[in-house]
Structures are given as structure tokens and as C-alpha cells.
mmCIF file of C-alpha atoms and ligand atoms in Angstrom:
data_model
loop_
_atom_site.group_PDB
_atom_site.id
_atom_site.type_symbol
_atom_site.label_atom_id
_atom_site.label_comp_id
_atom_site.label_asym_id
_atom_site.label_seq_id
_atom_site.Cartn_x
_atom_site.Cartn_y
_atom_site.Cartn_z
ATOM 1 C CA MET A 1 -78.194 -82.408 4.909
ATOM 2 C CA SER A 2 -75.404 -81.119 7.044
ATOM 3 C CA THR A 3 -72.145 -82.963 6.422
ATOM 4 C CA ALA A 4 -69.316 -80.747 7.649
ATOM 5 C CA ASP A 5 -68.519 -79.731 11.221
ATOM 6 C CA LEU A 6 -67.573 -76.144 10.456
ATOM 7 C CA LEU A 7 -68.338 -73.700 7.641
ATOM 8 C CA LEU A 8 -66.469 -70.416 7.135
ATOM 9 C CA ASN A 9 -68.794 -68.654 4.756
ATOM 10 C CA HIS A 10 -68.676 -65.563 2.517
ATOM 11 C CA VAL A 11 -64.933 -64.949 2.871
ATOM 12 C CA SER A 12 -64.426 -61.739 0.873
ATOM 13 C CA GLU A 13 -61.013 -62.789 -0.475
ATOM 14 C CA LEU A 14 -59.629 -66.296 0.057
ATOM 15 C CA TRP A 15 -56.159 -67.461 -0.966
ATOM 16 C CA THR A 16 -55.415 -71.175 -0.593
ATOM 17 C CA GLY A 17 -51.637 -70.829 -0.855
ATOM 18 C CA ARG A 18 -51.496 -72.690 -4.168
ATOM 19 C CA GLU A 19 -53.436 -70.702 -6.738
ATOM 20 C CA GLU A 20 -52.120 -67.435 -8.107
ATOM 21 C CA GLU A 21 -55.425 -65.620 -7.793
ATOM 22 C CA PRO A 22 -57.643 -65.517 -4.697
ATOM 23 C CA LEU A 23 -61.300 -66.561 -4.687
ATOM 24 C CA HIS A 24 -64.040 -64.070 -3.866
ATOM 25 C CA ASP A 25 -67.123 -64.685 -1.731
ATOM 26 C CA ALA A 26 -65.674 -68.088 -0.972
ATOM 27 C CA ALA A 27 -66.404 -70.777 1.592
ATOM 28 C CA VAL A 28 -64.306 -73.388 3.370
ATOM 29 C CA THR A 29 -65.723 -76.326 5.264
ATOM 30 C CA PHE A 30 -63.970 -78.685 7.662
ATOM 31 C CA ALA A 31 -64.991 -82.214 8.592
ATOM 32 C CA LYS A 32 -63.168 -84.502 11.030
ATOM 33 C CA GLY A 33 -60.192 -82.161 11.206
ATOM 34 C CA GLU A 34 -59.716 -81.906 7.443
ATOM 35 C CA VAL A 35 -60.587 -79.434 4.724
ATOM 36 C CA ASP A 36 -63.725 -80.715 3.083
ATOM 37 C CA TYR A 37 -64.757 -78.017 0.612
ATOM 38 C CA ILE A 38 -63.245 -74.856 -0.853
ATOM 39 C CA GLY A 39 -65.220 -72.909 -3.442
ATOM 40 C CA PRO A 40 -68.013 -70.444 -4.030
ATOM 41 C CA SER A 41 -70.210 -69.746 -1.030
ATOM 42 C CA ALA A 42 -73.255 -70.413 -3.175
ATOM 43 C CA ASP A 43 -72.273 -74.081 -3.555
ATOM 44 C CA ALA A 44 -71.031 -74.701 -0.009
ATOM 45 C CA PRO A 45 -72.498 -77.678 1.830
ATOM 46 C CA GLY A 46 -74.172 -77.124 5.185
ATOM 47 C CA ALA A 47 -72.338 -77.601 8.440
ATOM 48 C CA GLY A 48 -73.011 -78.009 12.126
ATOM 49 C CA PHE A 49 -71.584 -74.558 12.836
ATOM 50 C CA GLU A 50 -71.294 -71.571 10.524
ATOM 51 C CA VAL A 51 -69.240 -68.380 10.776
ATOM 52 C CA ASP A 52 -69.920 -65.407 8.504
ATOM 53 C CA CYS A 53 -66.604 -64.066 7.133
ATOM 54 C CA HIS A 54 -67.801 -61.140 5.056
ATOM 55 C CA GLY A 55 -65.186 -58.365 5.048
ATOM 56 C CA LEU A 56 -62.339 -60.724 5.945
ATOM 57 C CA VAL A 57 -59.324 -62.075 4.069
ATOM 58 C CA GLY A 58 -58.719 -65.824 4.356
ATOM 59 C CA VAL A 59 -55.155 -67.152 4.245
ATOM 60 C CA PRO A 60 -53.618 -70.491 5.214
ATOM 61 C CA GLY A 61 -52.447 -70.341 8.840
ATOM 62 C CA LEU A 62 -49.061 -68.609 8.758
ATOM 63 C CA VAL A 63 -45.873 -70.524 9.604
ATOM 64 C CA ASP A 64 -42.974 -68.772 11.365
ATOM 65 C CA CYS A 65 -40.247 -71.230 10.378
ATOM 66 C CA HIS A 66 -37.215 -69.700 12.165
ATOM 67 C CA THR A 67 -37.408 -68.310 15.697
ATOM 68 C CA HIS A 68 -35.438 -68.300 18.939
ATOM 69 C CA ALA A 69 -38.634 -67.390 20.796
ATOM 70 C CA LEU A 70 -37.702 -69.297 23.942
ATOM 71 C CA PHE A 71 -35.345 -67.144 25.993
ATOM 72 C CA ALA A 72 -35.124 -65.430 29.351
ATOM 73 C CA GLY A 73 -33.450 -62.234 30.487
ATOM 74 C CA SER A 74 -33.206 -58.879 28.740
ATOM 75 C CA ARG A 75 -30.802 -57.491 26.177
ATOM 76 C CA ALA A 76 -32.053 -53.914 26.404
ATOM 77 C CA ALA A 77 -28.746 -52.746 27.893
ATOM 78 C CA ASP A 78 -26.909 -54.254 24.886
ATOM 79 C CA PHE A 79 -29.164 -52.304 22.569
ATOM 80 C CA GLU A 80 -28.509 -49.062 24.396
ATOM 81 C CA ARG A 81 -24.746 -49.684 24.360
ATOM 82 C CA ARG A 82 -24.875 -50.462 20.677
ATOM 83 C CA LEU A 83 -26.709 -47.235 19.873
ATOM 84 C CA ALA A 84 -24.030 -45.403 21.858
ATOM 85 C CA GLY A 85 -21.424 -46.870 19.504
ATOM 86 C CA ALA A 86 -20.190 -50.018 21.291
ATOM 87 C CA THR A 87 -18.980 -52.912 19.127
ATOM 88 C CA TYR A 88 -20.215 -56.478 19.588
ATOM 89 C CA SER A 89 -17.005 -57.495 21.363
ATOM 90 C CA GLU A 90 -17.286 -54.506 23.713
ATOM 91 C CA ILE A 91 -20.833 -55.602 24.501
ATOM 92 C CA LEU A 92 -19.580 -59.139 25.201
ATOM 93 C CA GLU A 93 -16.884 -57.771 27.503
ATOM 94 C CA ALA A 94 -19.548 -55.819 29.368
ATOM 95 C CA GLY A 95 -21.315 -59.132 30.064
ATOM 96 C CA GLY A 96 -23.897 -58.836 27.277
ATOM 97 C CA GLY A 97 -24.455 -60.697 24.027
ATOM 98 C CA ILE A 98 -25.755 -64.218 23.507
ATOM 99 C CA LEU A 99 -23.904 -65.574 26.535
ATOM 100 C CA SER A 100 -25.938 -63.349 28.858
ATOM 101 C CA THR A 101 -29.083 -64.926 27.419
ATOM 102 C CA VAL A 102 -27.500 -68.349 28.036
ATOM 103 C CA GLU A 103 -26.939 -67.404 31.682
ATOM 104 C CA ALA A 104 -30.539 -66.275 32.070
ATOM 105 C CA VAL A 105 -31.933 -69.425 30.432
ATOM 106 C CA ARG A 106 -29.732 -71.656 32.601
ATOM 107 C CA SER A 107 -31.071 -69.881 35.700
ATOM 108 C CA ALA A 108 -34.729 -70.183 34.630
ATOM 109 C CA SER A 109 -36.900 -73.195 35.453
ATOM 110 C CA GLU A 110 -38.614 -75.252 32.769
ATOM 111 C CA ARG A 111 -41.924 -73.904 34.043
ATOM 112 C CA THR A 112 -40.812 -70.268 33.779
ATOM 113 C CA LEU A 113 -39.506 -70.865 30.270
ATOM 114 C CA ARG A 114 -42.775 -72.523 29.209
ATOM 115 C CA SER A 115 -44.874 -69.658 30.496
ATOM 116 C CA LEU A 116 -42.621 -67.118 28.743
ATOM 117 C CA LEU A 117 -43.020 -69.088 25.534
ATOM 118 C CA ILE A 118 -46.801 -69.240 25.856
ATOM 119 C CA SER A 119 -46.979 -65.495 26.459
ATOM 120 C CA ARG A 120 -45.073 -65.003 23.188
ATOM 121 C CA LEU A 121 -47.058 -67.584 21.200
ATOM 122 C CA GLU A 122 -50.485 -66.257 22.135
ATOM 123 C CA PRO A 123 -50.237 -62.929 20.267
ATOM 124 C CA MET A 124 -48.766 -64.799 17.300
ATOM 125 C CA LEU A 125 -51.813 -67.082 17.157
ATOM 126 C CA LEU A 126 -54.122 -64.067 17.471
ATOM 127 C CA GLY A 127 -52.270 -62.628 14.465
ATOM 128 C CA GLY A 128 -52.955 -65.710 12.342
ATOM 129 C CA VAL A 129 -49.660 -67.570 12.875
ATOM 130 C CA THR A 130 -50.677 -71.170 13.551
ATOM 131 C CA THR A 131 -47.256 -72.881 13.565
ATOM 132 C CA VAL A 132 -44.044 -71.554 15.106
ATOM 133 C CA GLU A 133 -40.650 -73.203 14.895
ATOM 134 C CA VAL A 134 -38.674 -72.646 18.094
ATOM 135 C CA LYS A 135 -34.999 -73.453 18.573
ATOM 136 C CA SER A 136 -33.120 -74.477 21.687
ATOM 137 C CA GLY A 137 -29.539 -73.186 21.778
ATOM 138 C CA TYR A 138 -29.468 -70.960 24.868
ATOM 139 C CA GLY A 139 -28.810 -73.889 27.204
ATOM 140 C CA LEU A 140 -25.553 -75.195 25.696
ATOM 141 C CA SER A 141 -25.328 -78.142 28.094
ATOM 142 C CA VAL A 142 -27.122 -81.483 28.216
ATOM 143 C CA ALA A 143 -29.441 -80.532 31.073
ATOM 144 C CA HIS A 144 -30.265 -77.026 29.847
ATOM 145 C CA GLU A 145 -30.779 -77.952 26.186
ATOM 146 C CA GLU A 146 -33.109 -80.727 27.360
ATOM 147 C CA LYS A 147 -34.915 -78.260 29.645
ATOM 148 C CA MET A 148 -35.481 -75.862 26.743
ATOM 149 C CA LEU A 149 -36.946 -78.591 24.531
ATOM 150 C CA ARG A 150 -39.125 -79.897 27.357
ATOM 151 C CA ALA A 151 -40.443 -76.360 27.894
ATOM 152 C CA MET A 152 -41.759 -76.503 24.303
ATOM 153 C CA THR A 153 -43.869 -79.585 25.030
ATOM 154 C CA GLY A 154 -47.063 -79.846 27.022
ATOM 155 C CA LEU A 155 -48.493 -76.651 25.513
ATOM 156 C CA ASP A 156 -52.171 -76.019 24.883
ATOM 157 C CA ALA A 157 -53.282 -77.876 21.717
ATOM 158 C CA ASP A 158 -54.059 -74.504 20.077
ATOM 159 C CA PHE A 159 -50.311 -73.836 19.770
ATOM 160 C CA GLU A 160 -48.226 -75.834 17.354
ATOM 161 C CA VAL A 161 -44.513 -75.564 18.018
ATOM 162 C CA VAL A 162 -41.944 -77.284 15.823
ATOM 163 C CA PRO A 163 -38.987 -77.847 18.188
ATOM 164 C CA THR A 164 -35.470 -77.584 16.801
ATOM 165 C CA PHE A 165 -32.348 -78.752 18.611
ATOM 166 C CA LEU A 166 -29.619 -76.092 18.297
ATOM 167 C CA GLY A 167 -26.972 -77.237 20.763
ATOM 168 C CA ALA A 168 -24.426 -75.950 18.241
ATOM 169 C CA HIS A 169 -25.566 -72.332 18.524
ATOM 170 C CA ALA A 170 -22.427 -71.025 20.279
ATOM 171 C CA VAL A 171 -19.498 -72.445 22.212
ATOM 172 C CA PRO A 172 -20.228 -71.846 25.920
ATOM 173 C CA VAL A 173 -17.672 -69.926 27.987
ATOM 174 C CA GLU A 174 -16.546 -73.005 29.926
ATOM 175 C CA TYR A 175 -15.488 -74.688 26.636
ATOM 176 C CA ARG A 176 -13.782 -71.703 24.999
ATOM 177 C CA ALA A 177 -10.318 -73.249 25.478
ATOM 178 C CA HIS A 178 -11.347 -76.698 24.181
ATOM 179 C CA ARG A 179 -14.115 -76.315 21.640
ATOM 180 C CA ASP A 180 -13.590 -79.838 20.239
ATOM 181 C CA ASP A 181 -14.842 -81.191 23.536
ATOM 182 C CA TYR A 182 -17.983 -79.107 23.195
ATOM 183 C CA VAL A 183 -18.666 -80.432 19.666
ATOM 184 C CA ARG A 184 -18.152 -83.945 21.032
ATOM 185 C CA GLN A 185 -20.616 -83.196 23.850
ATOM 186 C CA VAL A 186 -23.232 -81.964 21.384
ATOM 187 C CA ILE A 187 -22.960 -85.200 19.401
ATOM 188 C CA THR A 188 -22.465 -87.833 22.064
ATOM 189 C CA GLU A 189 -24.341 -86.378 25.053
ATOM 190 C CA GLN A 190 -26.812 -83.655 24.009
ATOM 191 C CA LEU A 191 -28.092 -85.285 20.836
ATOM 192 C CA PRO A 192 -29.192 -88.637 22.358
ATOM 193 C CA VAL A 193 -31.215 -86.755 25.010
ATOM 194 C CA CYS A 194 -32.547 -83.986 22.765
ATOM 195 C CA ALA A 195 -33.329 -85.834 19.510
ATOM 196 C CA PRO A 196 -36.480 -87.533 20.868
ATOM 197 C CA LEU A 197 -37.804 -84.089 21.917
ATOM 198 C CA ALA A 198 -37.103 -82.313 18.608
ATOM 199 C CA ARG A 199 -38.206 -82.450 15.009
ATOM 200 C CA CYS A 200 -35.305 -80.541 13.432
ATOM 201 C CA ILE A 201 -31.613 -80.022 14.071
ATOM 202 C CA ASP A 202 -29.804 -76.783 13.285
ATOM 203 C CA VAL A 203 -26.207 -75.556 13.472
ATOM 204 C CA TYR A 204 -24.872 -72.007 13.412
ATOM 205 C CA CYS A 205 -22.178 -72.453 10.778
ATOM 206 C CA ASP A 206 -20.280 -69.298 9.860
ATOM 207 C CA ARG A 207 -17.026 -67.454 10.185
ATOM 208 C CA GLY A 208 -16.467 -67.174 13.946
ATOM 209 C CA ALA A 209 -19.056 -69.872 14.694
ATOM 210 C CA PHE A 210 -19.044 -73.640 14.004
ATOM 211 C CA THR A 211 -16.959 -74.758 11.034
ATOM 212 C CA LEU A 212 -18.194 -76.471 7.913
ATOM 213 C CA GLU A 213 -16.754 -79.811 9.054
ATOM 214 C CA GLU A 214 -18.231 -79.523 12.550
ATOM 215 C CA ALA A 215 -21.624 -78.551 11.107
ATOM 216 C CA GLU A 216 -21.695 -81.434 8.655
ATOM 217 C CA THR A 217 -20.837 -83.989 11.331
ATOM 218 C CA ILE A 218 -23.456 -82.643 13.760
ATOM 219 C CA LEU A 219 -26.194 -82.448 11.115
ATOM 220 C CA ARG A 220 -25.488 -85.954 9.811
ATOM 221 C CA ARG A 221 -25.626 -87.398 13.325
ATOM 222 C CA GLY A 222 -28.945 -85.619 13.825
ATOM 223 C CA GLN A 223 -30.283 -87.008 10.551
ATOM 224 C CA GLU A 224 -29.285 -90.507 11.676
ATOM 225 C CA ARG A 225 -31.607 -89.952 14.635
ATOM 226 C CA GLY A 226 -34.465 -88.939 12.363
ATOM 227 C CA LEU A 227 -34.160 -85.151 12.633
ATOM 228 C CA VAL A 228 -34.745 -82.770 9.734
ATOM 229 C CA ALA A 229 -31.532 -80.801 9.080
ATOM 230 C CA ARG A 230 -31.475 -76.994 8.883
ATOM 231 C CA ILE A 231 -28.572 -74.572 8.951
ATOM 232 C CA HIS A 232 -27.697 -70.952 9.782
ATOM 233 C CA ALA A 233 -25.526 -70.230 6.751
ATOM 234 C CA GLU A 234 -23.598 -67.450 4.999
ATOM 235 C CA GLN A 235 -24.804 -64.670 7.311
ATOM 236 C CA VAL A 236 -21.340 -63.273 8.013
ATOM 237 C CA ALA A 237 -19.312 -64.725 5.138
ATOM 238 C CA ALA A 238 -19.600 -67.178 2.224
ATOM 239 C CA THR A 239 -18.361 -70.431 3.738
ATOM 240 C CA GLY A 240 -19.999 -73.080 1.554
ATOM 241 C CA ALA A 241 -22.376 -73.992 4.386
ATOM 242 C CA ALA A 242 -25.524 -73.729 2.275
ATOM 243 C CA ALA A 243 -24.107 -75.992 -0.441
ATOM 244 C CA MET A 244 -22.971 -78.534 2.148
ATOM 245 C CA ALA A 245 -26.375 -78.539 3.846
ATOM 246 C CA ALA A 246 -28.195 -78.883 0.513
ATOM 247 C CA ALA A 247 -25.957 -81.784 -0.501
ATOM 248 C CA ILE A 248 -26.719 -83.753 2.666
ATOM 249 C CA GLY A 249 -30.472 -83.192 2.261
ATOM 250 C CA ALA A 250 -31.184 -80.292 4.626
ATOM 251 C CA SER A 251 -34.701 -78.903 4.247
ATOM 252 C CA SER A 252 -33.518 -75.294 4.495
ATOM 253 C CA ALA A 253 -30.552 -72.961 4.641
ATOM 254 C CA ASP A 254 -31.250 -69.762 6.558
ATOM 255 C CA HIS A 255 -29.929 -66.154 6.398
ATOM 256 C CA LEU A 256 -27.836 -66.348 3.161
ATOM 257 C CA GLU A 257 -26.857 -62.664 2.987
ATOM 258 C CA HIS A 258 -23.479 -63.733 1.545
ATOM 259 C CA ILE A 259 -24.360 -66.897 -0.392
ATOM 260 C CA ASP A 260 -22.369 -67.343 -3.622
ATOM 261 C CA SER A 261 -23.416 -68.764 -7.019
ATOM 262 C CA GLU A 262 -22.311 -72.256 -6.098
ATOM 263 C CA GLY A 263 -24.485 -72.168 -2.986
ATOM 264 C CA ILE A 264 -27.484 -70.911 -4.955
ATOM 265 C CA ALA A 265 -27.040 -73.657 -7.568
ATOM 266 C CA ALA A 266 -26.851 -76.290 -4.808
ATOM 267 C CA LEU A 267 -30.076 -75.057 -3.161
ATOM 268 C CA ALA A 268 -31.826 -75.203 -6.540
ATOM 269 C CA ARG A 269 -30.458 -78.669 -7.389
ATOM 270 C CA HIS A 270 -31.515 -80.234 -4.074
ATOM 271 C CA GLY A 271 -34.810 -78.387 -3.563
ATOM 272 C CA THR A 272 -33.535 -76.785 -0.345
ATOM 273 C CA VAL A 273 -35.596 -73.806 0.822
ATOM 274 C CA ALA A 274 -33.838 -70.448 1.325
ATOM 275 C CA VAL A 275 -35.126 -68.914 4.574
ATOM 276 C CA LEU A 276 -34.716 -65.132 4.525
ATOM 277 C CA LEU A 277 -34.659 -63.151 7.774
ATOM 278 C CA PRO A 278 -35.261 -59.463 7.069
ATOM 279 C CA GLY A 279 -35.536 -58.571 10.776
ATOM 280 C CA ALA A 280 -31.948 -59.639 11.423
ATOM 281 C CA MET A 281 -30.750 -58.043 8.204
ATOM 282 C CA LEU A 282 -32.278 -54.713 9.196
ATOM 283 C CA TYR A 283 -31.223 -54.911 12.841
ATOM 284 C CA LEU A 284 -27.613 -55.775 12.018
ATOM 285 C CA ASP A 285 -27.480 -53.449 9.026
ATOM 286 C CA ASP A 286 -26.445 -56.367 6.771
ATOM 287 C CA ASP A 287 -26.503 -56.636 3.008
ATOM 288 C CA ALA A 288 -29.594 -58.141 1.394
ATOM 289 C CA PRO A 289 -29.417 -61.770 0.243
ATOM 290 C CA PRO A 290 -29.313 -62.134 -3.567
ATOM 291 C CA VAL A 291 -33.062 -62.543 -4.030
ATOM 292 C CA ALA A 292 -33.053 -61.950 -7.799
ATOM 293 C CA ARG A 293 -30.504 -64.724 -8.313
ATOM 294 C CA LEU A 294 -32.328 -67.087 -5.950
ATOM 295 C CA ARG A 295 -35.543 -66.398 -7.878
ATOM 296 C CA GLU A 296 -33.841 -66.883 -11.235
ATOM 297 C CA ALA A 297 -32.404 -70.222 -10.073
ATOM 298 C CA GLY A 298 -35.872 -71.373 -8.983
ATOM 299 C CA VAL A 299 -35.025 -71.618 -5.264
ATOM 300 C CA ALA A 300 -38.106 -71.592 -3.006
ATOM 301 C CA MET A 301 -37.919 -68.648 -0.578
ATOM 302 C CA ALA A 302 -39.393 -68.587 2.921
ATOM 303 C CA VAL A 303 -39.401 -65.591 5.276
ATOM 304 C CA ALA A 304 -39.330 -65.779 9.072
ATOM 305 C CA THR A 305 -38.988 -63.391 12.008
ATOM 306 C CA ASP A 306 -35.793 -64.928 13.495
ATOM 307 C CA PHE A 307 -37.382 -63.622 16.714
ATOM 308 C CA ASN A 308 -34.618 -63.377 19.334
ATOM 309 C CA PRO A 309 -33.591 -60.692 21.829
ATOM 310 C CA GLY A 310 -30.173 -59.909 20.363
ATOM 311 C CA SER A 311 -30.309 -59.603 16.594
ATOM 312 C CA SER A 312 -34.008 -59.616 15.656
ATOM 313 C CA PRO A 313 -36.486 -58.646 18.376
ATOM 314 C CA LEU A 314 -39.289 -58.982 15.832
ATOM 315 C CA ARG A 315 -42.382 -60.886 16.914
ATOM 316 C CA ASP A 316 -44.678 -60.159 14.016
ATOM 317 C CA LEU A 317 -44.416 -62.402 10.956
ATOM 318 C CA TRP A 318 -46.607 -60.052 8.929
ATOM 319 C CA THR A 319 -44.032 -57.297 9.473
ATOM 320 C CA ALA A 320 -41.288 -59.692 8.339
ATOM 321 C CA ALA A 321 -43.293 -60.286 5.143
ATOM 322 C CA THR A 322 -43.568 -56.548 4.524
ATOM 323 C CA LEU A 323 -39.856 -56.020 5.210
ATOM 324 C CA SER A 324 -38.990 -58.819 2.764
ATOM 325 C CA THR A 325 -40.684 -56.835 -0.010
ATOM 326 C CA LEU A 326 -39.114 -53.501 0.919
ATOM 327 C CA ILE A 327 -35.524 -54.389 1.771
ATOM 328 C CA MET A 328 -35.074 -57.708 -0.072
ATOM 329 C CA GLY A 329 -37.210 -57.259 -3.170
ATOM 330 C CA LEU A 330 -39.817 -60.003 -2.864
ATOM 331 C CA SER A 331 -43.132 -59.423 -4.618
ATOM 332 C CA ILE A 332 -46.334 -59.388 -2.586
ATOM 333 C CA ARG A 333 -47.198 -62.885 -3.791
ATOM 334 C CA GLU A 334 -43.694 -64.172 -3.056
ATOM 335 C CA ALA A 335 -43.891 -62.715 0.451
ATOM 336 C CA LEU A 336 -47.234 -64.451 1.062
ATOM 337 C CA ARG A 337 -45.898 -67.785 -0.170
ATOM 338 C CA ALA A 338 -42.779 -67.205 1.933
ATOM 339 C CA VAL A 339 -44.711 -67.109 5.212
ATOM 340 C CA THR A 340 -47.065 -69.981 4.324
ATOM 341 C CA ILE A 341 -46.385 -72.841 1.930
ATOM 342 C CA CYS A 342 -42.622 -72.288 1.526
ATOM 343 C CA ALA A 343 -42.206 -71.922 5.298
ATOM 344 C CA GLY A 344 -43.912 -75.286 5.748
ATOM 345 C CA ARG A 345 -41.484 -76.850 3.281
ATOM 346 C CA ALA A 346 -38.540 -75.306 5.166
ATOM 347 C CA LEU A 347 -39.664 -77.331 8.193
ATOM 348 C CA GLY A 348 -40.043 -80.511 6.168
ATOM 349 C CA ARG A 349 -43.807 -80.152 6.693
ATOM 350 C CA PRO A 350 -45.480 -80.145 3.272
ATOM 351 C CA ASP A 351 -48.910 -80.195 4.967
ATOM 352 C CA LEU A 352 -48.455 -76.656 6.325
ATOM 353 C CA GLY A 353 -49.144 -73.289 4.735
ATOM 354 C CA TRP A 354 -51.847 -74.172 2.209
ATOM 355 C CA LEU A 355 -55.478 -75.207 2.231
ATOM 356 C CA GLY A 356 -56.967 -78.251 0.579
ATOM 357 C CA HIS A 357 -57.352 -82.005 0.920
ATOM 358 C CA GLY A 358 -54.305 -83.348 2.738
ATOM 359 C CA SER A 359 -53.313 -80.021 4.264
ATOM 360 C CA ALA A 360 -53.008 -79.394 8.008
ATOM 361 C CA ALA A 361 -56.373 -77.546 7.828
ATOM 362 C CA ASP A 362 -55.115 -74.291 9.360
ATOM 363 C CA LEU A 363 -56.903 -71.105 8.251
ATOM 364 C CA ALA A 364 -56.690 -67.491 9.419
ATOM 365 C CA LEU A 365 -59.442 -64.984 8.689
ATOM 366 C CA MET A 366 -57.726 -61.620 8.814
ATOM 367 C CA ALA A 367 -59.421 -58.288 9.390
ATOM 368 C CA PRO A 368 -57.944 -55.591 7.135
ATOM 369 C CA PRO A 369 -56.789 -52.362 8.798
ATOM 370 C CA PRO A 370 -59.711 -49.965 9.406
ATOM 371 C CA GLY A 371 -60.916 -48.314 6.232
ATOM 372 C CA GLU A 372 -58.993 -50.679 3.958
ATOM 373 C CA PRO A 373 -60.592 -53.179 1.582
ATOM 374 C CA PRO A 374 -60.449 -56.922 2.426
ATOM 375 C CA GLU A 375 -57.546 -57.653 0.083
ATOM 376 C CA LEU A 376 -54.429 -59.768 0.506
ATOM 377 C CA ARG A 377 -52.119 -57.022 -0.691
ATOM 378 C CA VAL A 378 -53.234 -54.682 2.082
ATOM 379 C CA LEU A 379 -51.940 -57.179 4.650
ATOM 380 C CA VAL A 380 -48.465 -56.914 3.118
ATOM 381 C CA GLN A 381 -48.660 -53.174 2.480
ATOM 382 C CA TYR A 382 -49.129 -52.306 6.168
ATOM 383 C CA PHE A 383 -46.397 -52.931 8.739
ATOM 384 C CA GLY A 384 -48.032 -55.824 10.604
ATOM 385 C CA GLY A 385 -50.172 -55.389 13.670
ATOM 386 C CA HIS A 386 -52.882 -57.448 11.971
ATOM 387 C CA ARG A 387 -55.421 -59.314 14.032
ATOM 388 C CA ALA A 388 -57.169 -62.486 12.977
ATOM 389 C CA ARG A 389 -60.915 -62.356 13.493
ATOM 390 C CA HIS A 390 -61.126 -66.158 13.397
ATOM 391 C CA VAL A 391 -58.508 -68.920 13.313
ATOM 392 C CA VAL A 392 -59.007 -72.588 12.465
ATOM 393 C CA LYS A 393 -56.280 -74.991 13.620
ATOM 394 C CA GLY A 394 -56.417 -78.611 12.495
ATOM 395 C CA GLY A 395 -60.020 -78.099 11.399
ATOM 396 C CA ARG A 396 -60.999 -76.750 14.837
ATOM 397 C CA LEU A 397 -62.090 -73.169 15.526
ATOM 398 C CA VAL A 398 -59.512 -71.916 18.055
ATOM 399 C CA VAL A 399 -60.012 -68.145 17.728
ATOM 400 C CA ARG A 400 -63.432 -66.615 17.258
ATOM 401 C CA ASP A 401 -64.154 -62.890 17.104
ATOM 402 C CA GLY A 402 -60.527 -62.255 18.071
ATOM 403 C CA LEU A 403 -60.659 -64.344 21.268
ATOM 404 C CA ARG A 404 -59.295 -67.769 22.125
ATOM 405 C CA VAL A 405 -62.231 -70.183 22.032
ATOM 406 C CA SER A 406 -60.687 -72.275 24.822
ATOM 407 C CA ARG A 407 -60.838 -69.223 27.097
ATOM 408 C CA CYS A 408 -64.539 -68.707 26.366
ATOM 409 C CA PRO A 409 -66.329 -71.978 27.163
ATOM 410 C CA SER A 410 -69.654 -70.633 25.897
ATOM 411 C CA PHE A 411 -68.373 -70.661 22.305
ATOM 412 C CA PRO A 412 -68.952 -73.887 20.452
ATOM 413 C CA GLY A 413 -65.574 -75.193 19.412
HETATM 414 ZN ZN1 ZN B 1 -31.483 -67.799 13.936
#
């Protein structure tokens, strides 16, 4: 008797995100939006709809847990200036840098921003990324921060965005002479409007950015409004930001190129996830974060794209995973956990990035590159560009044969 709604059968190699070793010739069934069965194909129950997955690699839907994917404008001129030898302050003086992105976002309508976001999310979904965290932080005023967060809502149900309020991303030009007033605005004016639209709150805390004291106050006020705290920490210098964030219960501390032993010990003690951003490290020619010491201390490591136009124009989470092995020293298995289960934890979403009872029921069936065997390690070996043959989101087939099911009404969904 058929019990499940959907059966993904004969998956050549299936990794659930929890076990060390993948299963072979495995099946997954979904019923009422939940994972119902994972095991050998031979024992799989019947289902209303079956998809043959021979030759494919099954992984939990990937989670990109740190992006600035909602922006307008172009920073190509900055890039060209930089290659010609300009410093960051010279680029700023020429009208470039983050503040040019702020200008462009302020000039864009909510509708334009939403359609830009969708056009960036669609290829991610087709690559097996089923959840994307997106930060505000290019509005830097009550109205424009709210507009950014509103642009992240009302998306097609196939896309899952985790919205993060990042009003404390930079001090806008009009507040340069009185930054205290800007911090006050973030807390007393932006936060009340933005908190109901966001899940997480983040602060860029570093030398030259927001101070430790400012960051702590902003994060605590966000927590009081039910937001999950995150932090951009120790990218430029060791400031103690990661330890502070861990101590107040932040779910993650991100970047960490310059984290010290005290910071590492604090992350380990409080179970705070270290989010590593190899795209930014490579693009800015930074030092690598101390991965061996993080590993030794038992800190969970996530990897994200940090997709943004200025310091990490990297849209492909699979490439970020590969870079994390090459330039940071993660193992293949660590890199896979870093873009799935650990990334879910970084968002305070323990249901994401694994497959089983109680999980979000997101599954990507990846096609290996032509001529390669259907093995997990091949997906990390190659520099991204992977396409999912099928994607299940919340127990629902949303991509079939590489196409969005919602765009092809003849496919049963
Ligand atoms: Zn960032």
C-alpha cells in the first residue's frame, strides 16, 4: 500500500548530514512535508510519486548562512581601480565602496530589490541551496532598512530566506560627525520597525567599524525583541567581539581571521558556531582563520559565500566549500557539514542541513560533473558550477530534471 507522497529512489550515494559514511542505492520518502523513510531502496515503502535517482548524489539542502545578496548598483569600477593599485580609502574618495551600494539601494524600489533578489536566489536553488540567509545593511535608515527586509518577504514558497537585520553595518555619511546618534537610531528607531521582519540581528564589530560596547548593546536589544544574535567579528583585528557575542548567547561569530585563543575558548564554551568566509578571505587577500585551533577546541565550523558586490562577489556555495578546503584547511567532510548542518545551527535553525525525522525535509539530488562518479567528494573537488537534478523543499518536489516545478505546471508537485 502506498503511504508516502514522494519517493526518491535508487540514490547512488546519499549523505544525511549526520552519519560519517554515505548510504548507497538509498531511498528517501516524504509524507505530509516530513521525511518518512531513509534506507536501502530495496526496503522503501511505495509512494504516490516516484523519482529515479540513479547516478545522483543526495545531500541535505544546502544552507548559505551569511550573505549580503540583496543589493543594487555595481562595484565593477571599484574592482578595476583596485587592480590598478588604488587603496580602499582612494576608492571611497572616488565615490565607490560600501556607501555607493547604500546610495543605489536607497534609490531602488522595494519591487526592484525583490526582483534582483529572486534573480540571485533562483540559480542558488538550482544548485541545491535551499535556504539563504540575507542581511539588510545597505539602507542605513529606518525607511530603507525596512524596505530591504520587506523586499525579502513575499517570495515564492520555493525560496527560503532567513532575513537578518544589519542596521549596524556601517555609519552612513550623514552621521559621520555624530555616530552616537546613528547607534541610537539603530536601537530606538530601526529596531522596533525591523525586528518583526527579521529572524536574526547582526553587527559589523571591528576596528574601524562598530565598537565592542556598541555591538553588545545593539545585539542585546535585538535579543530582547526575539532576534537571534550574530556578529561580524575579528576580520580586521582581534577585538574580543567573538568572545562577547558568545557570552551573550549569539548563535554564530563570522569571519574570525584574527580571532585569539580567548575568543576560540569562548566559542567552544558557549557552543557558538564559527562561520568562515573563504570568498572574502581570498578577495581581500586576508590571512586564514585558525582552523586547526578551532577544530582542536571543538568549535562547530560553518562556511558561507558572504555574497556581496564589494568583498566577496561569490554566488556559489559549492565553490565556497571547495575554497574552505584549499585555503583554510577543512577536510571534505568538514566542508560538507559546514554548508549543511553547521550552517543551520549558525542561523539558530537546528532543523536545517540534515535529513531525518524532525528535519526541514530539504534534499538536493546533485548530478556529478560529466564523466565523474556519483560521489560526495567529487562535489567538493570541483570548483562549483554544480546543478541539482532534483530538489525537495519542505517535503515538496520544487526542482525536477533541473527545472523549477512551479514553472512547469504539467509536472506533478
Ligand atoms: Zn558579511
